[in-house]
PDB file of C-alpha atoms in Angstrom:
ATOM      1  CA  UNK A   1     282.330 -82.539 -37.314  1.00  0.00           C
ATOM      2  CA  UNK A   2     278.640 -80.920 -37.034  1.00  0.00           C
ATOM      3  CA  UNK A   3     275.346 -81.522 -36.987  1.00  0.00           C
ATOM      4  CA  UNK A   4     273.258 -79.770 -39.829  1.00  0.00           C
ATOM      5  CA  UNK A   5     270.146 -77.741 -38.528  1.00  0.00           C
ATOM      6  CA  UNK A   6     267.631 -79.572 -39.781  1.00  0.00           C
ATOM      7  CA  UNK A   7     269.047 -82.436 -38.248  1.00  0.00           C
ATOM      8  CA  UNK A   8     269.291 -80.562 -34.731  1.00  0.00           C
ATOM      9  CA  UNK A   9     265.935 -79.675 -35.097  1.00  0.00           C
ATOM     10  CA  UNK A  10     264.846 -83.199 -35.405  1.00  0.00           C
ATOM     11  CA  UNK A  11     266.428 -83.815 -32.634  1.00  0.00           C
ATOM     12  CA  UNK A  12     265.233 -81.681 -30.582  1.00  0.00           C
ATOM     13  CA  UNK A  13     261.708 -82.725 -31.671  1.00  0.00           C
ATOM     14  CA  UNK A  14     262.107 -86.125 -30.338  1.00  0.00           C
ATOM     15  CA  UNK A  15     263.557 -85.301 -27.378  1.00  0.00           C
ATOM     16  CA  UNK A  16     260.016 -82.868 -26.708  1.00  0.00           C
ATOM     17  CA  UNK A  17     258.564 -85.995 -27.436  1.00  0.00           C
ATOM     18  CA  UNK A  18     259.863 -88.365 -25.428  1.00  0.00           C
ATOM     19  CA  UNK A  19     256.872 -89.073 -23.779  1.00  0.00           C
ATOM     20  CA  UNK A  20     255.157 -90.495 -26.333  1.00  0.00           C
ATOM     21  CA  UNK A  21     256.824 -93.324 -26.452  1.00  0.00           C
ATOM     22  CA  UNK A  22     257.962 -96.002 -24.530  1.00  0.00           C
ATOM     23  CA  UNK A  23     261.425 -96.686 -23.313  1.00  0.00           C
ATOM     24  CA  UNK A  24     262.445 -98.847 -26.102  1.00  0.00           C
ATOM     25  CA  UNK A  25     260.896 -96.919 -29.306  1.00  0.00           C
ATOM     26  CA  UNK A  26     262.666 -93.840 -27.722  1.00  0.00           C
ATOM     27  CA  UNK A  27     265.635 -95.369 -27.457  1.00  0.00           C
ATOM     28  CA  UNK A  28     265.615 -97.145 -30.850  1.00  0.00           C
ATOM     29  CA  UNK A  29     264.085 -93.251 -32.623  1.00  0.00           C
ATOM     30  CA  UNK A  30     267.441 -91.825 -30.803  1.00  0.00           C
ATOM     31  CA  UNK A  31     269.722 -94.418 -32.449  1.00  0.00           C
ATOM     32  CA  UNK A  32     268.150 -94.061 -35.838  1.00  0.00           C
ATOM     33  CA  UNK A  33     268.597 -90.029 -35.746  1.00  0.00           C
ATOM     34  CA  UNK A  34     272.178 -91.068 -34.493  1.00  0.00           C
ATOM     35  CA  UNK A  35     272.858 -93.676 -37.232  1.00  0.00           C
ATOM     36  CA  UNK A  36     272.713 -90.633 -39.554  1.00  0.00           C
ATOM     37  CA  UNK A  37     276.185 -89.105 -37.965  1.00  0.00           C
ATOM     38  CA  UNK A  38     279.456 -90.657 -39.336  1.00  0.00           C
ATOM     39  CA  UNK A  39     280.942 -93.512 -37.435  1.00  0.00           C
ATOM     40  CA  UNK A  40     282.086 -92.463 -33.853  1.00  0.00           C
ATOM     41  CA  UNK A  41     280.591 -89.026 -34.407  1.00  0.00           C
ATOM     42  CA  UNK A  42     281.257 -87.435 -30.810  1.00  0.00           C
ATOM     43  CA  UNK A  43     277.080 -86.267 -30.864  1.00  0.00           C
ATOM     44  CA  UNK A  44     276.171 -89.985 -31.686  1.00  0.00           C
ATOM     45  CA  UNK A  45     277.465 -91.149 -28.589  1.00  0.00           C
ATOM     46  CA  UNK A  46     276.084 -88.360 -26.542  1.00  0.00           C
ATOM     47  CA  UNK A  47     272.608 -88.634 -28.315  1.00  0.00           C
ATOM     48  CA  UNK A  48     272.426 -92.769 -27.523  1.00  0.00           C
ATOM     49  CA  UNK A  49     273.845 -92.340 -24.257  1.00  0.00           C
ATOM     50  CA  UNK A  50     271.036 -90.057 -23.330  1.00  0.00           C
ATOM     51  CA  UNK A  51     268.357 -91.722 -24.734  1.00  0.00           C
ATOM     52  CA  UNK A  52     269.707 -94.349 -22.331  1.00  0.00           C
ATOM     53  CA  UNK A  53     270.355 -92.586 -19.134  1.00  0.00           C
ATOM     54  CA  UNK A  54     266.443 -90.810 -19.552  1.00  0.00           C
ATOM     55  CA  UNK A  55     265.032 -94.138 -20.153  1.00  0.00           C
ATOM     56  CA  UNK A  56     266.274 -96.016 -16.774  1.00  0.00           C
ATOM     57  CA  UNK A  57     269.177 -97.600 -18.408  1.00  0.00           C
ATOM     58  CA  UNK A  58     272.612 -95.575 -16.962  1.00  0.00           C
ATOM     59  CA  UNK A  59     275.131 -98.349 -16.957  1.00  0.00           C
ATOM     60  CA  UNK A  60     274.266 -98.591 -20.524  1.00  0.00           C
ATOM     61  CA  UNK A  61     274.588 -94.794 -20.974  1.00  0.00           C
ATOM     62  CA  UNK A  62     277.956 -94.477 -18.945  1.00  0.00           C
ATOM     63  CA  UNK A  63     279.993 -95.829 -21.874  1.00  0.00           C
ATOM     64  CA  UNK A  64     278.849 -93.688 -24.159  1.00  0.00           C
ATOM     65  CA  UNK A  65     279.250 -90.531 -21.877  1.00  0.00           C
ATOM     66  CA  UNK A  66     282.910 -91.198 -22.129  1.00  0.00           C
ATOM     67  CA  UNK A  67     282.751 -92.136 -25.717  1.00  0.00           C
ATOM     68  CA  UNK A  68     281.065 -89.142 -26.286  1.00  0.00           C
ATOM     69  CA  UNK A  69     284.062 -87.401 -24.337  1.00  0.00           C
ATOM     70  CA  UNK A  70     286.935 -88.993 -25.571  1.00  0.00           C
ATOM     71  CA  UNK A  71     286.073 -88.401 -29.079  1.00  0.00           C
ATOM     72  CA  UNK A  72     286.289 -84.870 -28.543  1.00  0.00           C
ATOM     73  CA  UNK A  73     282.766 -83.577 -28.226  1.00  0.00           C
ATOM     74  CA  UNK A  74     282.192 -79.749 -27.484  1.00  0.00           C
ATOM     75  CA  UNK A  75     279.957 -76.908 -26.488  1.00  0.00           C
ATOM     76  CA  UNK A  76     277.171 -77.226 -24.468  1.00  0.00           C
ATOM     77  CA  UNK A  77     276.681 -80.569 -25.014  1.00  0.00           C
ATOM     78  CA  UNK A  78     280.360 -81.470 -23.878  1.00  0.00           C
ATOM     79  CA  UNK A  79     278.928 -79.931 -20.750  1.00  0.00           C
ATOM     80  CA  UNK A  80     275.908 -81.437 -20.353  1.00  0.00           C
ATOM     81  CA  UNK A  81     277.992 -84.725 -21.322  1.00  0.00           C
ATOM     82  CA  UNK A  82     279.547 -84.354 -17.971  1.00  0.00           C
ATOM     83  CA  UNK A  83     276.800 -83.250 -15.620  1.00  0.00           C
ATOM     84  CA  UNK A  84     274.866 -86.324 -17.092  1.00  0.00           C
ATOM     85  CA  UNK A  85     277.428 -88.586 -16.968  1.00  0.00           C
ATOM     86  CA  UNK A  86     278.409 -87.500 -12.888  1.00  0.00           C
ATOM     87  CA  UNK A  87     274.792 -88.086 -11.940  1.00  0.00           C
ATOM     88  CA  UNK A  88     274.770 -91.393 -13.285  1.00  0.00           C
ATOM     89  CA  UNK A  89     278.019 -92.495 -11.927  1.00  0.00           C
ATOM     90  CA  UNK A  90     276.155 -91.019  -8.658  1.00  0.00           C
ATOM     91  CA  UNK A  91     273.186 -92.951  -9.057  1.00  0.00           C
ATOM     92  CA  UNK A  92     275.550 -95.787  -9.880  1.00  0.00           C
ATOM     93  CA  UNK A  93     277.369 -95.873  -6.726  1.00  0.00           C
ATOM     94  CA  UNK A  94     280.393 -93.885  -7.661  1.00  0.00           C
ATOM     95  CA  UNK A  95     279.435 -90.872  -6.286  1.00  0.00           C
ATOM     96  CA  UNK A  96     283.287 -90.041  -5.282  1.00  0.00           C
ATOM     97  CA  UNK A  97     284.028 -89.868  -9.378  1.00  0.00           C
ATOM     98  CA  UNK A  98     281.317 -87.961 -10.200  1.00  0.00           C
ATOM     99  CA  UNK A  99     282.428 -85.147  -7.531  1.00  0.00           C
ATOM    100  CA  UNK A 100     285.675 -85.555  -9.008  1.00  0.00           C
ATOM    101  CA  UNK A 101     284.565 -85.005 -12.539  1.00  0.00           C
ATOM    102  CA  UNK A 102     281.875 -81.747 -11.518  1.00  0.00           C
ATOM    103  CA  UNK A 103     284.465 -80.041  -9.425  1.00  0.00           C
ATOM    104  CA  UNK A 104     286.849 -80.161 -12.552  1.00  0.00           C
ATOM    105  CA  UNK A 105     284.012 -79.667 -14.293  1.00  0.00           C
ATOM    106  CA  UNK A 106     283.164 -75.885 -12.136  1.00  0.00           C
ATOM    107  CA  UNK A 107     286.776 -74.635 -13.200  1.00  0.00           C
ATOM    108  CA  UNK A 108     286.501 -74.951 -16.708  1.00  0.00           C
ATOM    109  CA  UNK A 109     285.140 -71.464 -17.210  1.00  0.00           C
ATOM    110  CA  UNK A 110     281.045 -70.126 -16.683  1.00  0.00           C
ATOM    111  CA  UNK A 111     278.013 -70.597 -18.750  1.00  0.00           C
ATOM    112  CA  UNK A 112     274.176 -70.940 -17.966  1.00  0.00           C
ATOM    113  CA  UNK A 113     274.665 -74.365 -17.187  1.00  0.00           C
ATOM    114  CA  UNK A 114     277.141 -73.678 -13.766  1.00  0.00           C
ATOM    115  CA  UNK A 115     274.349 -73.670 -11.795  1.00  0.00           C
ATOM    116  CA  UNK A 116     273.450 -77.162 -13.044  1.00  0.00           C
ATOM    117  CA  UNK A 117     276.774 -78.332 -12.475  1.00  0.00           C
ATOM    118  CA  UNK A 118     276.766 -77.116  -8.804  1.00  0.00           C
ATOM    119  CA  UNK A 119     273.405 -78.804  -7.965  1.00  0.00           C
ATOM    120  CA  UNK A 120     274.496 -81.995  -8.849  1.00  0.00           C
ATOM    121  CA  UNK A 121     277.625 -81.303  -7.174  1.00  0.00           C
ATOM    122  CA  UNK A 122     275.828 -80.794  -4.101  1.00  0.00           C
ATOM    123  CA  UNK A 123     273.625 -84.437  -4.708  1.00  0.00           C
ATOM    124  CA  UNK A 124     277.093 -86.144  -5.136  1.00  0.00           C
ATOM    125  CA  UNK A 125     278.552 -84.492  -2.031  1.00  0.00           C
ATOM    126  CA  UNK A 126     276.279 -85.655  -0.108  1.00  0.00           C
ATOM    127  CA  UNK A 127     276.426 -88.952  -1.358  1.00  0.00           C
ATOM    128  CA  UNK A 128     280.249 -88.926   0.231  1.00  0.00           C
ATOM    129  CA  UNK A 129     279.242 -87.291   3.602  1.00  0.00           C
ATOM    130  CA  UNK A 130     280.126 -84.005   2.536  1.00  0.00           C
ATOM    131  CA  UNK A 131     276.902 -82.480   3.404  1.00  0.00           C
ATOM    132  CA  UNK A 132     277.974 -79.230   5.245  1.00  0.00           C
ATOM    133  CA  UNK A 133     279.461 -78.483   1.852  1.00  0.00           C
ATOM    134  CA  UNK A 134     276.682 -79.645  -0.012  1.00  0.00           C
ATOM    135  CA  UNK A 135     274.439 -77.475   1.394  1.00  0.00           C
ATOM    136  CA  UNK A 136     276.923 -73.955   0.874  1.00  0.00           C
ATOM    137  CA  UNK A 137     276.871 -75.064  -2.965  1.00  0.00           C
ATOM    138  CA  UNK A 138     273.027 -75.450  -3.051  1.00  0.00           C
ATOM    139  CA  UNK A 139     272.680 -72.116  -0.878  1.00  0.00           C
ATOM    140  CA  UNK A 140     274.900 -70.242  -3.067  1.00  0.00           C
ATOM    141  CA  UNK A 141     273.792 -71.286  -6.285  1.00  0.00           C
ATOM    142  CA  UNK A 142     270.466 -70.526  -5.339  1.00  0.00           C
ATOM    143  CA  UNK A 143     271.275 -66.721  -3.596  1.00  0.00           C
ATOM    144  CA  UNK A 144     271.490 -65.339  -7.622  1.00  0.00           C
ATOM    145  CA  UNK A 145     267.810 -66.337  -8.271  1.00  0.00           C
ATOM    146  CA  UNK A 146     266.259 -65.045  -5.119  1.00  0.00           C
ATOM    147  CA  UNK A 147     264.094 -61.529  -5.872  1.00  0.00           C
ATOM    148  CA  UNK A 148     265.269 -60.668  -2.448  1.00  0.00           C
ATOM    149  CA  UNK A 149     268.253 -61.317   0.498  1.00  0.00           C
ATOM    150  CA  UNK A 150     270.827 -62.511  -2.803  1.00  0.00           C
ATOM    151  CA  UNK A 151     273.900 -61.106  -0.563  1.00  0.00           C
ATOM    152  CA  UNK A 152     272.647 -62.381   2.589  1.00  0.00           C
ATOM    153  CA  UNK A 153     272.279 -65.676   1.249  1.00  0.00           C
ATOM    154  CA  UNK A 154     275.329 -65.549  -0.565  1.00  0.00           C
ATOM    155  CA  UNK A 155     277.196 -64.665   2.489  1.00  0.00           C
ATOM    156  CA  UNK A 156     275.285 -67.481   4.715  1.00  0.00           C
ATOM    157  CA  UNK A 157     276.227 -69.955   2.341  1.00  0.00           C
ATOM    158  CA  UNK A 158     280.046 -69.327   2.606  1.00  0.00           C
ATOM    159  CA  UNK A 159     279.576 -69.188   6.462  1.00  0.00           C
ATOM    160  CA  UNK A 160     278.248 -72.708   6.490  1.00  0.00           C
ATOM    161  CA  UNK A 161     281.709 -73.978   5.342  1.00  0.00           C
ATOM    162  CA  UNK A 162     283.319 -72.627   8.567  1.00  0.00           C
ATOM    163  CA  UNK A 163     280.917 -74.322  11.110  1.00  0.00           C
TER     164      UNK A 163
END
């Protein structure tokens, strides 16, 4: 099941636009876009449960993370389904699932989104008093964008683990 262009495109209009409009029109734009999918279209989910989530509403967008999931959505935005829906659970108070989910989430092979997935592995680890840890993640992630000191970074952030 996929999305036609022009419908991706729309999509990705609104979503530029989201600040035009207030939490509710967003919201309802989203589900209209969404309405156009079949019936428990794996994007559907992931498209309402976003709106929600960016408009202050994450116990309403956690459902539909996992809906999203379960009914066997892919790609990038399977990926982006899971960093979204760990941060929320963070912000939630479940911090302890949503380091579960990211560090499953790190072994499941490399894109341009790992460094995503580590820095909100590192806000969830620190939620759980894992801050040592935290802070290697965040150090390491951020050695491959330096212009400058990339190994020495690299190597201070895996020394931080053994203090």
């Amino acid at each position: 099941m996929t999305t036609t262009p022009e419908w991706e495109r729309r999509s990705a209009d609104l979503w530029a636009a989201i600040d035009d409009y207030d939490a509710a029109d967003f919201r309802a734009k989203i589900g209209a876009l969404a309405d156009e999918l079949p019936e428990g279209h794996p994007v559907a989910y992931f498209e309402r449960a976003s709106a929600h989530d960016s408009t202050g509403e994450g116990e309403a967008a956690v459902p539909l993370y996992r809906a999203a999931l379960e009914s066997g959505l892919s790609g990038e935005r399977r990926r982006r389904a899971v960093i979204q829906l760990a941060s929320t659970l963070r912000a939630l108070g479940e911090a302890e699932t949503g380091v579960e989910l990211l560090t499953a989430e790190r072994e499941k092979g490399s894109d341009h989104l790992d460094d995503a997935v580590t820095a909100f592995l590192a806000l969830a680890l620190m939620d759980v008093g894992r801050e040592r840890e935290a802070a290697s993640l965040a150090l390491g992630a951020l050695s491959k964008h330096l212009p400058r000191y990339n190994r020495s970074l690299a190597n201070y952030a895996r020394e931080a683990l053994r203090r």
